[in-house]
Coordinates of C-alpha atoms in Angstrom, one line a residue:
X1 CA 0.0 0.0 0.0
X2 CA 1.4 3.5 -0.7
X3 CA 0.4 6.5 1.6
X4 CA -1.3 8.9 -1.2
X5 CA 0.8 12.0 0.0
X6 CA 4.5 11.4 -0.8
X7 CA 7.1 11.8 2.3
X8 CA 9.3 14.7 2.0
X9 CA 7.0 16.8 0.0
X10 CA 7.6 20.4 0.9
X11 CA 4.5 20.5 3.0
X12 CA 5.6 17.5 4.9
X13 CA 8.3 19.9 6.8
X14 CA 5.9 21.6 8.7
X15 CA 3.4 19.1 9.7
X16 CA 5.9 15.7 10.2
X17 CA 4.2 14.7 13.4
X18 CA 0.5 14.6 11.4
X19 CA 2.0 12.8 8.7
X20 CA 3.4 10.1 10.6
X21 CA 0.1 9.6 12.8
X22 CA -1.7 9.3 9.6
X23 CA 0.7 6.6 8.7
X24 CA 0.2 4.8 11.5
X25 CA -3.2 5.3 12.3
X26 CA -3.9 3.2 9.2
X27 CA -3.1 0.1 10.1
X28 CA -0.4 -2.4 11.5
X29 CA 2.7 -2.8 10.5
X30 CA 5.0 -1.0 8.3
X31 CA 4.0 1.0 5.4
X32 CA 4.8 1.7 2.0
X33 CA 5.8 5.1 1.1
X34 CA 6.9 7.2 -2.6
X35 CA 9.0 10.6 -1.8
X36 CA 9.5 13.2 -4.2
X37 CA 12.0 11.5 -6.6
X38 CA 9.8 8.7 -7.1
X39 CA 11.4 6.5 -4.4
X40 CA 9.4 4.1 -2.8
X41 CA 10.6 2.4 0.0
X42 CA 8.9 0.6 3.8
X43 CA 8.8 2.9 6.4
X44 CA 8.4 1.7 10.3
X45 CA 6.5 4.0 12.3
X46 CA 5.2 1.9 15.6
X47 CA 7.5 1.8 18.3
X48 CA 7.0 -2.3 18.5
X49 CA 8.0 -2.6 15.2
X50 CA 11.0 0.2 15.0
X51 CA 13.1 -1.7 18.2
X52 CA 12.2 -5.2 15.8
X53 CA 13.7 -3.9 12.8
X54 CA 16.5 -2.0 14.5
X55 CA 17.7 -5.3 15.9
X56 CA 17.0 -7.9 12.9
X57 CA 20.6 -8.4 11.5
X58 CA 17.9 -9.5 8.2
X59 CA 18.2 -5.9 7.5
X60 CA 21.7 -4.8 6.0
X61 CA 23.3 -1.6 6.0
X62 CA 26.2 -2.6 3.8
X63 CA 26.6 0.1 1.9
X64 CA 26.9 -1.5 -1.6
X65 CA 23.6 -2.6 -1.3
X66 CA 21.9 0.0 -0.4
X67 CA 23.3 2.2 -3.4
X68 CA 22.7 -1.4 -5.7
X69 CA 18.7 -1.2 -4.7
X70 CA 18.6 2.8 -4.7
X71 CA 20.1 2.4 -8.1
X72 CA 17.5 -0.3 -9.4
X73 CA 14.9 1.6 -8.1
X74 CA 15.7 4.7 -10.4
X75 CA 17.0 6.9 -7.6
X76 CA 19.3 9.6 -8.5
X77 CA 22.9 9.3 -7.9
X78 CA 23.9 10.5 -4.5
X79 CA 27.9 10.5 -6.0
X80 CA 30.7 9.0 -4.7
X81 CA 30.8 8.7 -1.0
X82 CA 27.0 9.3 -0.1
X83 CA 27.0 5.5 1.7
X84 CA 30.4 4.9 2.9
X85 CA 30.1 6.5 6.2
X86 CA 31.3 3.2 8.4
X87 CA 29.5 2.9 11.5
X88 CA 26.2 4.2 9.8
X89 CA 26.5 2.1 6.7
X90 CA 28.5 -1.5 8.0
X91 CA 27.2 -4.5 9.2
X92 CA 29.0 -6.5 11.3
X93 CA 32.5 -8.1 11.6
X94 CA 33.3 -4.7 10.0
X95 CA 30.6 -2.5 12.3
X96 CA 32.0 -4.2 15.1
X97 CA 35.8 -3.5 14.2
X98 CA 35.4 0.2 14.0
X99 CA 33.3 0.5 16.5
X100 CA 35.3 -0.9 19.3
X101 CA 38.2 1.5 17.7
X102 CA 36.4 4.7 18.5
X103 CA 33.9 3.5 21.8
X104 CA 37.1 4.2 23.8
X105 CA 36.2 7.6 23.3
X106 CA 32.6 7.8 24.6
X107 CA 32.9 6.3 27.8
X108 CA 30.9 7.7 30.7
X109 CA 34.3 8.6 32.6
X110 CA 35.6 10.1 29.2
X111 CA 32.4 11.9 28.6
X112 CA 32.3 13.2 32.5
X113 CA 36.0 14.6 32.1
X114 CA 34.7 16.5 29.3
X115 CA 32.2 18.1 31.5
X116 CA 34.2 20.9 32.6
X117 CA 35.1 21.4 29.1
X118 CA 31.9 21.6 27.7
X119 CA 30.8 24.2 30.4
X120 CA 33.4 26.5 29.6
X121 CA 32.6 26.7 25.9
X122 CA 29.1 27.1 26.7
X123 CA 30.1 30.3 28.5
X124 CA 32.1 31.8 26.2
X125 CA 29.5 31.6 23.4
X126 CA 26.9 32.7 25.8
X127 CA 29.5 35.8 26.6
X128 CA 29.7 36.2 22.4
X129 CA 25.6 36.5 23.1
X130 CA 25.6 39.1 25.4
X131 CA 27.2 41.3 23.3
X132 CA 25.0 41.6 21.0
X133 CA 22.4 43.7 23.5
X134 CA 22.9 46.6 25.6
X135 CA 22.2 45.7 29.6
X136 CA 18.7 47.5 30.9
X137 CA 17.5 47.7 27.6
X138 CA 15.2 45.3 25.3
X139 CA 17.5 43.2 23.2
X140 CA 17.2 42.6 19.2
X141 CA 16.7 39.1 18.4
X142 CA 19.2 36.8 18.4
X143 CA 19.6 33.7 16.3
X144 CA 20.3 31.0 18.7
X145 CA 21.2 28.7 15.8
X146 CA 23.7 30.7 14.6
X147 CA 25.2 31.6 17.9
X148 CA 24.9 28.6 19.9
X149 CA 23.1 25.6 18.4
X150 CA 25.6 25.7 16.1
X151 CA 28.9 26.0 16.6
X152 CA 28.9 24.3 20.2
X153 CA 28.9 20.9 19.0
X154 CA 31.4 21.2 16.5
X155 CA 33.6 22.8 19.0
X156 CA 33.5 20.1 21.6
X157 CA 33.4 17.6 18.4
X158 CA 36.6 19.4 17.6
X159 CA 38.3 19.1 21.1
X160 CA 37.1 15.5 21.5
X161 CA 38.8 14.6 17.9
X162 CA 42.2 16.7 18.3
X163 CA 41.3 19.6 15.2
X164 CA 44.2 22.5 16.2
X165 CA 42.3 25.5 17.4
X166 CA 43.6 27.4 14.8
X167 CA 41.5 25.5 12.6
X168 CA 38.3 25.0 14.3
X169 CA 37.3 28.6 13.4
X170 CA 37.1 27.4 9.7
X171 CA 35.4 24.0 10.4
X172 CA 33.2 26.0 12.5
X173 CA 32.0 28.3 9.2
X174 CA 32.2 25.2 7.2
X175 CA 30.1 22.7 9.1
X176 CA 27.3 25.8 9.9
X177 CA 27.1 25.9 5.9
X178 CA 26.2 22.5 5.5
X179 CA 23.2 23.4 7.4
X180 CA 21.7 25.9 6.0
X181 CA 19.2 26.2 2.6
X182 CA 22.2 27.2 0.8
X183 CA 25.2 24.9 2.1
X184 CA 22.4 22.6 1.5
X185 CA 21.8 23.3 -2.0
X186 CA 26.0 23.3 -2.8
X187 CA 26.2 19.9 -4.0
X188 CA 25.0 16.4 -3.0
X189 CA 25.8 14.5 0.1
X190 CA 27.9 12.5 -1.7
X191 CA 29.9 15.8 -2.6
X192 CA 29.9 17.8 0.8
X193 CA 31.3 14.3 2.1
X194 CA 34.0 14.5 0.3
X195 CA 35.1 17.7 0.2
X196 CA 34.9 17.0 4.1
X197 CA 36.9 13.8 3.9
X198 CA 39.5 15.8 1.6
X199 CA 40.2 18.3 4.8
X200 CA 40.3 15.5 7.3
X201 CA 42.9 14.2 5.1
X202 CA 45.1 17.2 5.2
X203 CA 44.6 16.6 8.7
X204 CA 45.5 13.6 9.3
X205 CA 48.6 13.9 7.5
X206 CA 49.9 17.0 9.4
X207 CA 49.4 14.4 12.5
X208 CA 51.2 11.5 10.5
X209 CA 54.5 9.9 13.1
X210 CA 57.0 12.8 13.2
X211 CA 55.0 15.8 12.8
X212 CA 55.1 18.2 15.4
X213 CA 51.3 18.1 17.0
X214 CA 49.7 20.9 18.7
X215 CA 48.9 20.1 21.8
X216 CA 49.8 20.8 25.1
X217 CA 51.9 17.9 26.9
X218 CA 49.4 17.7 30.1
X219 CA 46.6 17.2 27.5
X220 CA 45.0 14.0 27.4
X221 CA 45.9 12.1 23.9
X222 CA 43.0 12.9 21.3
X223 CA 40.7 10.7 19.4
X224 CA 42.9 11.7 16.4
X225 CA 46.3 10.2 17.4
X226 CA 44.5 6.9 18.4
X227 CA 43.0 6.0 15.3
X228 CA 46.2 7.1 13.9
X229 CA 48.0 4.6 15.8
X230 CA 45.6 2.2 14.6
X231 CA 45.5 3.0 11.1
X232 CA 49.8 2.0 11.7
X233 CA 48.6 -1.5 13.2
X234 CA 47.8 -4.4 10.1
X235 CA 44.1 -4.7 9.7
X236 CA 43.0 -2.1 12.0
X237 CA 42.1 0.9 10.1
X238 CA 42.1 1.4 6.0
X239 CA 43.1 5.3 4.6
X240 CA 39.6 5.6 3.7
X241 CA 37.9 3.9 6.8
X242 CA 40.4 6.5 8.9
X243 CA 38.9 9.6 7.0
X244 CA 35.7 8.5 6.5
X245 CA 35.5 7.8 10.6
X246 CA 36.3 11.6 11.3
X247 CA 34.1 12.7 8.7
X248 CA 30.9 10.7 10.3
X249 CA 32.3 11.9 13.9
X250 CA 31.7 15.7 12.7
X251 CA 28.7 15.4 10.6
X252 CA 26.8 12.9 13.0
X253 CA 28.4 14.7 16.1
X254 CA 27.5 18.5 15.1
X255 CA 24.1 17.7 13.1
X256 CA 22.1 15.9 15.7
X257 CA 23.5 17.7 18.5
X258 CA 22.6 20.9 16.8
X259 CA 19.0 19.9 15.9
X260 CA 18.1 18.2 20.1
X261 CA 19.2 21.7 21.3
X262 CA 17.4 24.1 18.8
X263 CA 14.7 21.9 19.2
X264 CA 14.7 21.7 22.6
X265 CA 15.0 25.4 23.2
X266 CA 12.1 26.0 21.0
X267 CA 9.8 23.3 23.0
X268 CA 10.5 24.8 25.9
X269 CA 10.2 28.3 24.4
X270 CA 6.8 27.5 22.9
X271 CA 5.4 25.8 26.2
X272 CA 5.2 28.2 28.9
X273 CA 3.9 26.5 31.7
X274 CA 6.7 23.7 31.4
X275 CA 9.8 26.1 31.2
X276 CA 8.1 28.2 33.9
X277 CA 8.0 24.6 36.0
X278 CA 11.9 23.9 34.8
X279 CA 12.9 27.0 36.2
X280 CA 11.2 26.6 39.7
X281 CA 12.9 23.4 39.9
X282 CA 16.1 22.8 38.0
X283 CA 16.5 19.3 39.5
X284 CA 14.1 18.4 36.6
X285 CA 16.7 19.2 34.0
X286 CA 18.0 15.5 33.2
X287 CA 14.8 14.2 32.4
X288 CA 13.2 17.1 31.3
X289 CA 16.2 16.3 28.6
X290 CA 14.7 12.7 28.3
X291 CA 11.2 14.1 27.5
X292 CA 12.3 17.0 24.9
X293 CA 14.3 14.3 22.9
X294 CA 11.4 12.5 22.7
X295 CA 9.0 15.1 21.9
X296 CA 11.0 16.2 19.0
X297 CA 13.9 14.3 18.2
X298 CA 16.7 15.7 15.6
X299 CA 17.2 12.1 13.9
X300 CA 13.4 11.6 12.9
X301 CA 14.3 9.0 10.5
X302 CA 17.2 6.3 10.5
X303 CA 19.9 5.7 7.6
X304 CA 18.1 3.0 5.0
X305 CA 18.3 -0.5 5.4
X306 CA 17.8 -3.0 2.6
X307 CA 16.2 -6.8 3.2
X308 CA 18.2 -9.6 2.7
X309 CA 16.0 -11.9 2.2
X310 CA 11.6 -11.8 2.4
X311 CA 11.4 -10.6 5.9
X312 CA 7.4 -10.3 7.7
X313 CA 7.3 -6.7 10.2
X314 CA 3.5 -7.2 11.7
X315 CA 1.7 -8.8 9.4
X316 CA 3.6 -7.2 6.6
X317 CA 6.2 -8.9 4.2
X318 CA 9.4 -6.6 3.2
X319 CA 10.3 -8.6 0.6
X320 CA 14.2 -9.2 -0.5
X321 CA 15.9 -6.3 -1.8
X322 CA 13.5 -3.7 -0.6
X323 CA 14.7 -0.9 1.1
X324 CA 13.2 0.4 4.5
X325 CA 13.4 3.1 6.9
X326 CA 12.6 3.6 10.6
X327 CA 10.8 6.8 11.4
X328 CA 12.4 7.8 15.2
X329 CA 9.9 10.4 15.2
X330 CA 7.1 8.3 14.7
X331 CA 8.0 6.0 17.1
X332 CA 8.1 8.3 20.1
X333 CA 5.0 9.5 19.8
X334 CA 3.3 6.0 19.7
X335 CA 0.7 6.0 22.0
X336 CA 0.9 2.4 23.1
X337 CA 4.5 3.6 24.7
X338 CA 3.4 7.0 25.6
X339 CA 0.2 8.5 26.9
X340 CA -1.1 11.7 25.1
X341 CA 2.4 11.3 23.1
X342 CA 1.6 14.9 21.3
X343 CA 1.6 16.7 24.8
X344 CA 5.1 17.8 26.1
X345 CA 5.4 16.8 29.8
X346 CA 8.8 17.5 31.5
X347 CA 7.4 15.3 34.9
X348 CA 6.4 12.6 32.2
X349 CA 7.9 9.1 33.7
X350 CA 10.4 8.5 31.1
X351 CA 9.1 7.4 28.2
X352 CA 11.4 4.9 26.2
X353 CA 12.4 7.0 23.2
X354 CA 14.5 6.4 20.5
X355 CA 16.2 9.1 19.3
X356 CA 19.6 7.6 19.4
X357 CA 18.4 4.5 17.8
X358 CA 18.5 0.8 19.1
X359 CA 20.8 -2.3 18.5
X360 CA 24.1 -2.5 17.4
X361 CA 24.0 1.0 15.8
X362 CA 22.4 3.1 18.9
X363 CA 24.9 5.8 18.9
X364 CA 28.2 6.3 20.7
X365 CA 28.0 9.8 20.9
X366 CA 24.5 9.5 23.2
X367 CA 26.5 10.3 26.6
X368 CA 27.8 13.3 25.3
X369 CA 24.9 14.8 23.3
X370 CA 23.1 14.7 26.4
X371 CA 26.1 16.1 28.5
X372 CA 25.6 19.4 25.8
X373 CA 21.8 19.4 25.8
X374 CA 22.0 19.6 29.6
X375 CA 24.7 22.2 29.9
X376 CA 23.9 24.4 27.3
X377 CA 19.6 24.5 28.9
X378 CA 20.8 24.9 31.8
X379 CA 23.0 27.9 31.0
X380 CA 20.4 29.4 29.0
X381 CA 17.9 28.8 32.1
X382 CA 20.2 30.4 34.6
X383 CA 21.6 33.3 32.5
X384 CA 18.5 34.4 30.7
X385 CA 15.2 34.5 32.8
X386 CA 13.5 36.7 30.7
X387 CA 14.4 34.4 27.5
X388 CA 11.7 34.6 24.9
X389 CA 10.5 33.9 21.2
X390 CA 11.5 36.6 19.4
X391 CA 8.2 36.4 17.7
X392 CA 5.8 33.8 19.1
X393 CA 3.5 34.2 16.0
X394 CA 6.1 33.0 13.6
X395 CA 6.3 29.2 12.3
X396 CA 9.0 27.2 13.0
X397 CA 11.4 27.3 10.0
X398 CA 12.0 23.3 9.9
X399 CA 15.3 22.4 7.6
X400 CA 14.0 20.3 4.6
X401 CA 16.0 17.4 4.7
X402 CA 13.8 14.4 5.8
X403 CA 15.6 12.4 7.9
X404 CA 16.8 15.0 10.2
X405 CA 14.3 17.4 12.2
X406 CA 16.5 20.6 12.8
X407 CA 15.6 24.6 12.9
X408 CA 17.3 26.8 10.5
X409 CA 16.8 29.6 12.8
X410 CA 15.6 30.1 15.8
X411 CA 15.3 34.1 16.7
X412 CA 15.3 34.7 20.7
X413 CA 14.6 37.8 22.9
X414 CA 17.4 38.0 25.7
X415 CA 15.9 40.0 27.8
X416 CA 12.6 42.0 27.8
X417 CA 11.7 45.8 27.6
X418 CA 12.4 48.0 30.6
X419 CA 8.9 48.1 32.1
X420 CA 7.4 45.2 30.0
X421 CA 6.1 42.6 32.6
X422 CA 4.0 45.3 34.1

């Protein structure tokens, strides 16, 4: 069965919760969907289902598959690069290889020493913030995309993977680019992931045994010079699987973090009665965290699988060769996991989301996207008590790329008129 309005179609953007409630308010099981291009593939919307598929090894993610059945299916060519992002698009021995190389990274006592870290940068791009308005009077907007959403996780991204800081400035404009309309529009993913992989390259070759590295001798040894040593050890680490693993870290590390904080701000922004409830107790923040992430995740659609072999999801059969997607999104807001799933509830018992996935792929970086979620709210929270919409009345300006669920911009009053609350 195909739904009769395609997926991604530019009015899809900003109604994707109604969309995927009419998917799965029409029956069981999975569903068969067309986007724009003419694509049709299986998308998983009920949270039963989505933690199935997400752990059925039937379901491949090699990467040479997927671009075989998107290119038997008419699909347009992505270019070079577009699947080989390992971790995302691997199945196992290889998944398992390359993850165990980076995990070491995204341990809880890793991600906690990073805390301080994380806190600090926060600050200073908060500081940036403030002086942008004049104290005692009512601030002009402020893009919290631009000046926060954005550029923090590519900055802790940075410090986790060993980028100098004198380059961090330029990944910093570079990465922002990529998601906007027009960075967007500059090429296909296939493209932008290679002109990426091309400066991790440079990179990692000013890092190669015998070059002078910048970093101070106290400093813990980055993420950088270990899978450098491992690329050195037989079998560990290919050229390409080296780059490719930096480039995944950045673009997976910066996008989703940047969408679950824009998003999150704007939630909270557009619900009154829960921020004014986080405010009067801040204990709430972890799990007010939980329920944001839920409410509107940034990763509202997985990577696409393709079936190995005829493969039945309730009731349904995905037959061999088909491609299929999860929808995250969906999935949250299931009511047979979540009572009155549409309704944003920051006491809510902790729904089980999936936002960073399930299975073998559930992301590494989940400790430390939370870690930023948390400290940049509660900055925001303790700095800014008159924060505000900078126009309530305005739509949300959603970023039309369907498997991700980020803001473009998200204008913000610091600080209201002299006056104003009375």
């Amino acid at each position: 069965m195909t739904v009769a309005a395609p997926i991604d179609h530019p009015a899809f953007f900003g109604d994707q919760h109604g969309y995927y409630e009419r998917v799965r308010e029409d029956g069981p099981g999975p569903r068969l969907v067309r986007n724009p291009h003419g694509l049709e593939y299986w998308l998983v919307t009920r949270h039963a289902d989505a933690k199935a598929v997400l752990l059925d090894a039937r379901f491949s993610k090699e990467p040479r598959r997927a671009a075989r059945a998107l290119s038997e299916a008419g699909y347009p060519d992505q270019g070079p690069g577009s699947f080989f992002l390992p971790l995302v698009n691997s199945d196992p021995p290889d998944h398992t290889r390359l993850r165990a190389l980076v995990s070491g990274a995204f341990t809880p006592r890793r991600v906690a020493e990073l805390g301080p870290r994380v806190e600090e940068i926060t600050h200073q791009l908060l500081d940036e913030m403030d002086r942008l308005h004049v104290p005692g009077t009512e601030s002009a907007p402020v893009d919290l995309m631009a000046a926060l959403a954005f550029p923090l996780p590519v900055l802790v991204i940075s410090e986790l993977i060993g980028v100098p800081h004198r380059s961090r400035a330029a990944l910093i404009g570079w990465a922002t680019r990529m998601l906007t309309v027009s960075g967007a529009a500059g090429g296909g993913p296939g493209e932008r992931t290679r002109r990426l992989g091309l400066w991790f390259g440079s990179l990692v070759g000013a890092r190669r045994p015998g070059v002078r590295v910048e970093r101070a001798p106290e400093e813990q040894p980055d993420l950088l010079s270990a899978l450098i040593a491992a690329h050195h050890q037989e079998d560990r680490l290919s050229d390409e699987e080296l780059v490719s693993l930096l480039v995944l870290l950045l673009v997976a590390g910066h996008e989703t973090t940047t969408g679950m904080l824009g998003n999150a701000v704007d939630a909270l922004l557009r619900h009154p009665d829960q921020l004014a409830g986080l405010r009067a107790e801040p204990e709430l923040l972890p799990g007010a965290v939980e329920e944001l992430l839920r409410y509107e995740t940034s990763l509202a659609r997985t990577t696409l699988r393709v079936a190995r072999e005829d493969v039945e999801v309730a009731g349904a059969v995905i037959p061999a060769g088909a491609i299929v997607s999860v929808s995250l999104a969906a999935a949250n807001r299931d009511p047979d996991v979540c009572p009155e799933p549409g309704r944003l509830d920051i006491t809510r018992e902790r729904a089980p989301h999936l936002s960073f996935g399930h299975g073998i792929h559930f992301c590494l970086g989940a400790p430390l996207a939370r870690l930023q979620v948390r400290t940049a709210l509660g900055a925001l929270l303790t700095r800014y008590p008159d924060l505000a919409l900078a126009d309530p009345g305005q739509p949300q300006h959603w970023r039309p790329v369907g498997d991700m669920r980020g803001l473009l911009t998200l204008p913000v009053r610091l600080t209201e008129a002299p006056g104003a609350a009375a």
